[in-house]
Amino acid sequence: MDINQALFDRAQKTIPGGVNSPVRAFRSVGGAPRFINRAKGPYLWDAEGKRFIDYVCSWGPMILGHNDDEVVAAVEAAVERGLSFGAATEAEIEIAEEITKIVPSIEQVRLVSSGTEAGMSAIRLARGFTGRSKVIKFEGCYHGHSDSLLVKAGSGLLTFGNPSSAGVPASITEHTLVLEYNNPQQLEDAFAKWGDDIACVIVEAFAGNMNLVRGTQEFIDTMRRLCTKHGALLIVDEVMTGFRVALGGAQSLFGVTPDLTMLGKVIGGGMPVAAFGGRRDVMQQIAPCGPVYQAGTLSGNPVAVACGLATLKKIQRPGFHEELARRTSRLVHGLADAAREAGVEFSADSVGGMFGIYFLPQAPRGFSDVMKANQPLFNRFFHGMLKRGVYFAPSTFEAGFVSIAHDDAVIDATIAAARETFAEIAG
Ligand code: KE4
């Protein structure tokens, strides 16, 4: 038996599914997950010492590559000063100033420890600010696992959601309306029916949790216009896209000004930092300033903030995002060329340092397109690449990520491995 399998068997004795987050269990691709014990630059090494080129990048945070020397030095210096105080620190002011400088729509920001906390808090704040209960989200988008967001579309069109997880009472999800992504008309209809009862619309402007799916400009503009008209708040979830698709995130590419933004992943550089922020008048409703309660023992943890701050400073270097986008585009074009040469139906897309690969004739425009992808073929591709030392996300419903440590030689090695894999699965 191999070491990863032995570790997986042992892990399942004391950890549900052997993992601390479901996607890591390789359930949708099959086989034993790789137990990683170190990483550097674009590489991971598993428990057997096998090296992989990493396109998960911890699901987005590792935009500088693993264990960037300057980031590690900042973390080590913070550790020397203390692991956690549960008190205010100057570093929290510094990272708040960086965030509000980089993302102009964020006038004030509150740090939390996960994207889930950011989403849960942003929705509570929107409900508190507007005095309304109803929330609109979109099928295929994920904003963390807080109860009111674990919801699937209602049985009929424009009917309120049903729980998508056990343990979530229907009374919680009955305020959440799940609409079709990239369907402006449905938004018009929903606001026509419930406009003045809607607290917020929450959206991934570039969706990354049904693989990468681009929101259309019309879709985003429609929700901004309708929220403004009806006094609802627009929450753009930039946990994945923030500082990743562009320095200023998806909102900078769409030219949209959210009322609230969620941040995570890159903001912590791999350590537990996330945030929500936006209009000052809205943020002033958060405790201790206002009546909307929100708190966290490790919010703004000094070691995690040091990691995030060092990351945010380094990605602001001139040309960083242009170069990251160039490398990511080189990857997806190389993969598409390799698939075409092998005669495998495949497409790919990228926005900044985020990409999608699809066993579909063209990039999906919404959830129903994504569901038509050839999942068995993806699974064969996944394992063919894993065997050749390339680690993609173990699910066809996940986006991929490139770091600035993925240089052309690493990208070209990936494409060479893909050429062999596509030839292998073409039959
Ligand atoms: P966390 O609570 O996992 O820090 O963030 C939740 C979240 C919120 N919003 C968006 C757009 C997200 O992508 C996420 C988390 N993303 C997943 C990857 N699809 C994290 C990986 C996992 O669940 O293990």
PDB file of N, CA and C in Angstrom, residues 272-324:
ATOM      1  N   PRO A 272      -5.029  32.444   7.881  1.00  0.00           N
ATOM      2  CA  PRO A 272      -6.476  32.717   8.007  1.00  0.00           C
ATOM      3  C   PRO A 272      -6.817  34.196   8.182  1.00  0.00           C
ATOM      4  N   VAL A 273      -6.881  34.897   7.053  1.00  0.00           N
ATOM      5  CA  VAL A 273      -7.377  36.272   7.057  1.00  0.00           C
ATOM      6  C   VAL A 273      -8.422  36.394   5.957  1.00  0.00           C
ATOM      7  N   ALA A 274      -9.580  36.924   6.306  1.00  0.00           N
ATOM      8  CA  ALA A 274     -10.597  37.276   5.328  1.00  0.00           C
ATOM      9  C   ALA A 274     -11.185  38.607   5.800  1.00  0.00           C
ATOM     10  N   ALA A 275     -12.109  39.149   5.034  1.00  0.00           N
ATOM     11  CA  ALA A 275     -12.620  40.471   5.424  1.00  0.00           C
ATOM     12  C   ALA A 275     -13.914  40.767   4.705  1.00  0.00           C
ATOM     13  N   PHE A 276     -14.673  41.716   5.265  1.00  0.00           N
ATOM     14  CA  PHE A 276     -15.778  42.313   4.534  1.00  0.00           C
ATOM     15  C   PHE A 276     -15.673  43.810   4.747  1.00  0.00           C
ATOM     16  N   GLY A 277     -16.066  44.562   3.729  1.00  0.00           N
ATOM     17  CA  GLY A 277     -15.932  46.016   3.855  1.00  0.00           C
ATOM     18  C   GLY A 277     -16.716  46.711   2.765  1.00  0.00           C
ATOM     19  N   GLY A 278     -16.801  48.022   2.864  1.00  0.00           N
ATOM     20  CA  GLY A 278     -17.538  48.773   1.855  1.00  0.00           C
ATOM     21  C   GLY A 278     -17.888  50.160   2.334  1.00  0.00           C
ATOM     22  N   ARG A 279     -19.109  50.586   1.997  1.00  0.00           N
ATOM     23  CA  ARG A 279     -19.566  51.948   2.298  1.00  0.00           C
ATOM     24  C   ARG A 279     -19.437  52.260   3.794  1.00  0.00           C
ATOM     25  N   ARG A 280     -18.919  53.402   4.128  1.00  0.00           N
ATOM     26  CA  ARG A 280     -18.736  53.773   5.522  1.00  0.00           C
ATOM     27  C   ARG A 280     -20.062  53.770   6.276  1.00  0.00           C
ATOM     28  N   ASP A 281     -21.124  54.304   5.657  1.00  0.00           N
ATOM     29  CA  ASP A 281     -22.411  54.393   6.372  1.00  0.00           C
ATOM     30  C   ASP A 281     -22.955  52.999   6.680  1.00  0.00           C
ATOM     31  N   VAL A 282     -22.623  52.038   5.837  1.00  0.00           N
ATOM     32  CA  VAL A 282     -23.071  50.662   6.093  1.00  0.00           C
ATOM     33  C   VAL A 282     -22.208  50.030   7.178  1.00  0.00           C
ATOM     34  N   MET A 283     -20.870  50.174   7.024  1.00  0.00           N
ATOM     35  CA  MET A 283     -19.946  49.559   7.980  1.00  0.00           C
ATOM     36  C   MET A 283     -20.106  50.132   9.393  1.00  0.00           C
ATOM     37  N   GLN A 284     -20.585  51.334   9.498  1.00  0.00           N
ATOM     38  CA  GLN A 284     -20.786  51.956  10.810  1.00  0.00           C
ATOM     39  C   GLN A 284     -21.930  51.307  11.595  1.00  0.00           C
ATOM     40  N   GLN A 285     -22.644  50.381  10.937  1.00  0.00           N
ATOM     41  CA  GLN A 285     -23.708  49.663  11.637  1.00  0.00           C
ATOM     42  C   GLN A 285     -23.185  48.450  12.382  1.00  0.00           C
ATOM     43  N   ILE A 286     -21.900  48.130  12.188  1.00  0.00           N
ATOM     44  CA  ILE A 286     -21.285  46.961  12.800  1.00  0.00           C
ATOM     45  C   ILE A 286     -20.818  47.291  14.219  1.00  0.00           C
ATOM     46  N   ALA A 287     -21.025  46.344  15.172  1.00  0.00           N
ATOM     47  CA  ALA A 287     -20.524  46.532  16.541  1.00  0.00           C
ATOM     48  C   ALA A 287     -19.023  46.797  16.523  1.00  0.00           C
ATOM     49  N   PRO A 288     -18.505  47.667  17.371  1.00  0.00           N
ATOM     50  CA  PRO A 288     -19.206  48.335  18.479  1.00  0.00           C
ATOM     51  C   PRO A 288     -19.870  49.650  18.092  1.00  0.00           C
ATOM     52  N   CYS A 289     -19.814  50.018  16.769  1.00  0.00           N
ATOM     53  CA  CYS A 289     -20.390  51.320  16.369  1.00  0.00           C
ATOM     54  C   CYS A 289     -21.913  51.245  16.289  1.00  0.00           C
ATOM     55  N   GLY A 290     -22.415  50.104  15.829  1.00  0.00           N
ATOM     56  CA  GLY A 290     -23.843  50.021  15.543  1.00  0.00           C
ATOM     57  C   GLY A 290     -24.452  48.728  16.063  1.00  0.00           C
ATOM     58  N   PRO A 291     -25.690  48.464  15.697  1.00  0.00           N
ATOM     59  CA  PRO A 291     -26.468  47.373  16.305  1.00  0.00           C
ATOM     60  C   PRO A 291     -26.232  45.986  15.710  1.00  0.00           C
ATOM     61  N   VAL A 292     -25.414  45.882  14.636  1.00  0.00           N
ATOM     62  CA  VAL A 292     -25.211  44.561  14.008  1.00  0.00           C
ATOM     63  C   VAL A 292     -24.009  43.893  14.658  1.00  0.00           C
ATOM     64  N   TYR A 293     -24.243  42.810  15.380  1.00  0.00           N
ATOM     65  CA  TYR A 293     -23.147  42.195  16.123  1.00  0.00           C
ATOM     66  C   TYR A 293     -22.245  41.345  15.219  1.00  0.00           C
ATOM     67  N   GLN A 294     -20.986  41.373  15.493  1.00  0.00           N
ATOM     68  CA  GLN A 294     -19.994  40.562  14.764  1.00  0.00           C
ATOM     69  C   GLN A 294     -18.734  40.593  15.612  1.00  0.00           C
ATOM     70  N   ALA A 295     -18.046  39.422  15.709  1.00  0.00           N
ATOM     71  CA  ALA A 295     -16.856  39.359  16.576  1.00  0.00           C
ATOM     72  C   ALA A 295     -15.992  38.176  16.165  1.00  0.00           C
ATOM     73  N   GLY A 296     -14.787  38.089  16.757  1.00  0.00           N
ATOM     74  CA  GLY A 296     -13.900  36.950  16.445  1.00  0.00           C
ATOM     75  C   GLY A 296     -12.626  36.968  17.258  1.00  0.00           C
ATOM     76  N   THR A 297     -12.375  35.869  17.961  1.00  0.00           N
ATOM     77  CA  THR A 297     -11.196  35.784  18.829  1.00  0.00           C
ATOM     78  C   THR A 297      -9.905  36.054  18.074  1.00  0.00           C
ATOM     79  N   LEU A 298      -9.795  35.462  16.876  1.00  0.00           N
ATOM     80  CA  LEU A 298      -8.518  35.544  16.148  1.00  0.00           C
ATOM     81  C   LEU A 298      -8.609  36.512  14.963  1.00  0.00           C
ATOM     82  N   SER A 299      -9.702  37.292  14.914  1.00  0.00           N
ATOM     83  CA  SER A 299      -9.784  38.275  13.833  1.00  0.00           C
ATOM     84  C   SER A 299      -8.601  39.228  13.916  1.00  0.00           C
ATOM     85  N   GLY A 300      -7.898  39.434  12.769  1.00  0.00           N
ATOM     86  CA  GLY A 300      -6.750  40.342  12.779  1.00  0.00           C
ATOM     87  C   GLY A 300      -5.550  39.773  13.509  1.00  0.00           C
ATOM     88  N   ASN A 301      -5.486  38.446  13.620  1.00  0.00           N
ATOM     89  CA  ASN A 301      -4.338  37.823  14.286  1.00  0.00           C
ATOM     90  C   ASN A 301      -3.020  38.368  13.743  1.00  0.00           C
ATOM     91  N   PRO A 302      -2.102  38.771  14.609  1.00  0.00           N
ATOM     92  CA  PRO A 302      -0.894  39.475  14.154  1.00  0.00           C
ATOM     93  C   PRO A 302       0.005  38.676  13.218  1.00  0.00           C
ATOM     94  N   VAL A 303       0.094  37.369  13.422  1.00  0.00           N
ATOM     95  CA  VAL A 303       0.940  36.551  12.547  1.00  0.00           C
ATOM     96  C   VAL A 303       0.283  36.410  11.174  1.00  0.00           C
ATOM     97  N   ALA A 304      -1.027  36.164  11.172  1.00  0.00           N
ATOM     98  CA  ALA A 304      -1.744  36.029   9.899  1.00  0.00           C
ATOM     99  C   ALA A 304      -1.740  37.358   9.143  1.00  0.00           C
ATOM    100  N   VAL A 305      -1.926  38.451   9.865  1.00  0.00           N
ATOM    101  CA  VAL A 305      -1.929  39.769   9.211  1.00  0.00           C
ATOM    102  C   VAL A 305      -0.552  40.081   8.621  1.00  0.00           C
ATOM    103  N   ALA A 306       0.496  39.682   9.312  1.00  0.00           N
ATOM    104  CA  ALA A 306       1.852  39.911   8.779  1.00  0.00           C
ATOM    105  C   ALA A 306       2.024  39.187   7.446  1.00  0.00           C
ATOM    106  N   CYS A 307       1.472  37.965   7.378  1.00  0.00           N
ATOM    107  CA  CYS A 307       1.546  37.182   6.135  1.00  0.00           C
ATOM    108  C   CYS A 307       0.762  37.869   5.028  1.00  0.00           C
ATOM    109  N   GLY A 308      -0.442  38.311   5.357  1.00  0.00           N
ATOM    110  CA  GLY A 308      -1.273  38.978   4.356  1.00  0.00           C
ATOM    111  C   GLY A 308      -0.702  40.289   3.894  1.00  0.00           C
ATOM    112  N   LEU A 309      -0.199  41.057   4.847  1.00  0.00           N
ATOM    113  CA  LEU A 309       0.344  42.388   4.521  1.00  0.00           C
ATOM    114  C   LEU A 309       1.563  42.274   3.610  1.00  0.00           C
ATOM    115  N   ALA A 310       2.436  41.334   3.916  1.00  0.00           N
ATOM    116  CA  ALA A 310       3.637  41.136   3.086  1.00  0.00           C
ATOM    117  C   ALA A 310       3.226  40.709   1.674  1.00  0.00           C
ATOM    118  N   THR A 311       2.184  39.896   1.591  1.00  0.00           N
ATOM    119  CA  THR A 311       1.692  39.448   0.285  1.00  0.00           C
ATOM    120  C   THR A 311       1.097  40.616  -0.493  1.00  0.00           C
ATOM    121  N   LEU A 312       0.253  41.401   0.170  1.00  0.00           N
ATOM    122  CA  LEU A 312      -0.409  42.523  -0.514  1.00  0.00           C
ATOM    123  C   LEU A 312       0.609  43.543  -1.009  1.00  0.00           C
ATOM    124  N   LYS A 313       1.647  43.764  -0.220  1.00  0.00           N
ATOM    125  CA  LYS A 313       2.660  44.742  -0.653  1.00  0.00           C
ATOM    126  C   LYS A 313       3.401  44.235  -1.887  1.00  0.00           C
ATOM    127  N   LYS A 314       3.718  42.931  -1.902  1.00  0.00           N
ATOM    128  CA  LYS A 314       4.552  42.381  -2.988  1.00  0.00           C
ATOM    129  C   LYS A 314       3.761  42.320  -4.307  1.00  0.00           C
ATOM    130  N   ILE A 315       2.468  42.060  -4.240  1.00  0.00           N
ATOM    131  CA  ILE A 315       1.697  41.935  -5.506  1.00  0.00           C
ATOM    132  C   ILE A 315       1.391  43.298  -6.116  1.00  0.00           C
ATOM    133  N   GLN A 316       1.735  44.376  -5.423  1.00  0.00           N
ATOM    134  CA  GLN A 316       1.513  45.722  -5.985  1.00  0.00           C
ATOM    135  C   GLN A 316       2.691  46.204  -6.817  1.00  0.00           C
ATOM    136  N   ARG A 317       3.726  45.330  -6.896  1.00  0.00           N
ATOM    137  CA  ARG A 317       4.891  45.733  -7.695  1.00  0.00           C
ATOM    138  C   ARG A 317       4.463  45.941  -9.151  1.00  0.00           C
ATOM    139  N   PRO A 318       5.013  46.940  -9.854  1.00  0.00           N
ATOM    140  CA  PRO A 318       4.605  47.232 -11.232  1.00  0.00           C
ATOM    141  C   PRO A 318       4.693  45.994 -12.124  1.00  0.00           C
ATOM    142  N   GLY A 319       3.648  45.746 -12.884  1.00  0.00           N
ATOM    143  CA  GLY A 319       3.653  44.665 -13.871  1.00  0.00           C
ATOM    144  C   GLY A 319       3.310  43.295 -13.318  1.00  0.00           C
ATOM    145  N   PHE A 320       3.106  43.186 -12.008  1.00  0.00           N
ATOM    146  CA  PHE A 320       2.859  41.862 -11.407  1.00  0.00           C
ATOM    147  C   PHE A 320       1.655  41.180 -12.042  1.00  0.00           C
ATOM    148  N   HIS A 321       0.510  41.869 -12.071  1.00  0.00           N
ATOM    149  CA  HIS A 321      -0.702  41.206 -12.551  1.00  0.00           C
ATOM    150  C   HIS A 321      -0.678  40.988 -14.061  1.00  0.00           C
ATOM    151  N   GLU A 322      -0.016  41.884 -14.784  1.00  0.00           N
ATOM    152  CA  GLU A 322       0.093  41.675 -16.230  1.00  0.00           C
ATOM    153  C   GLU A 322       0.896  40.400 -16.512  1.00  0.00           C
ATOM    154  N   GLU A 323       1.976  40.215 -15.785  1.00  0.00           N
ATOM    155  CA  GLU A 323       2.817  39.027 -15.972  1.00  0.00           C
ATOM    156  C   GLU A 323       2.080  37.769 -15.510  1.00  0.00           C
ATOM    157  N   LEU A 324       1.358  37.865 -14.406  1.00  0.00           N
ATOM    158  CA  LEU A 324       0.591  36.699 -13.914  1.00  0.00           C
ATOM    159  C   LEU A 324      -0.458  36.296 -14.955  1.00  0.00           C
TER     160      LEU A 324
END
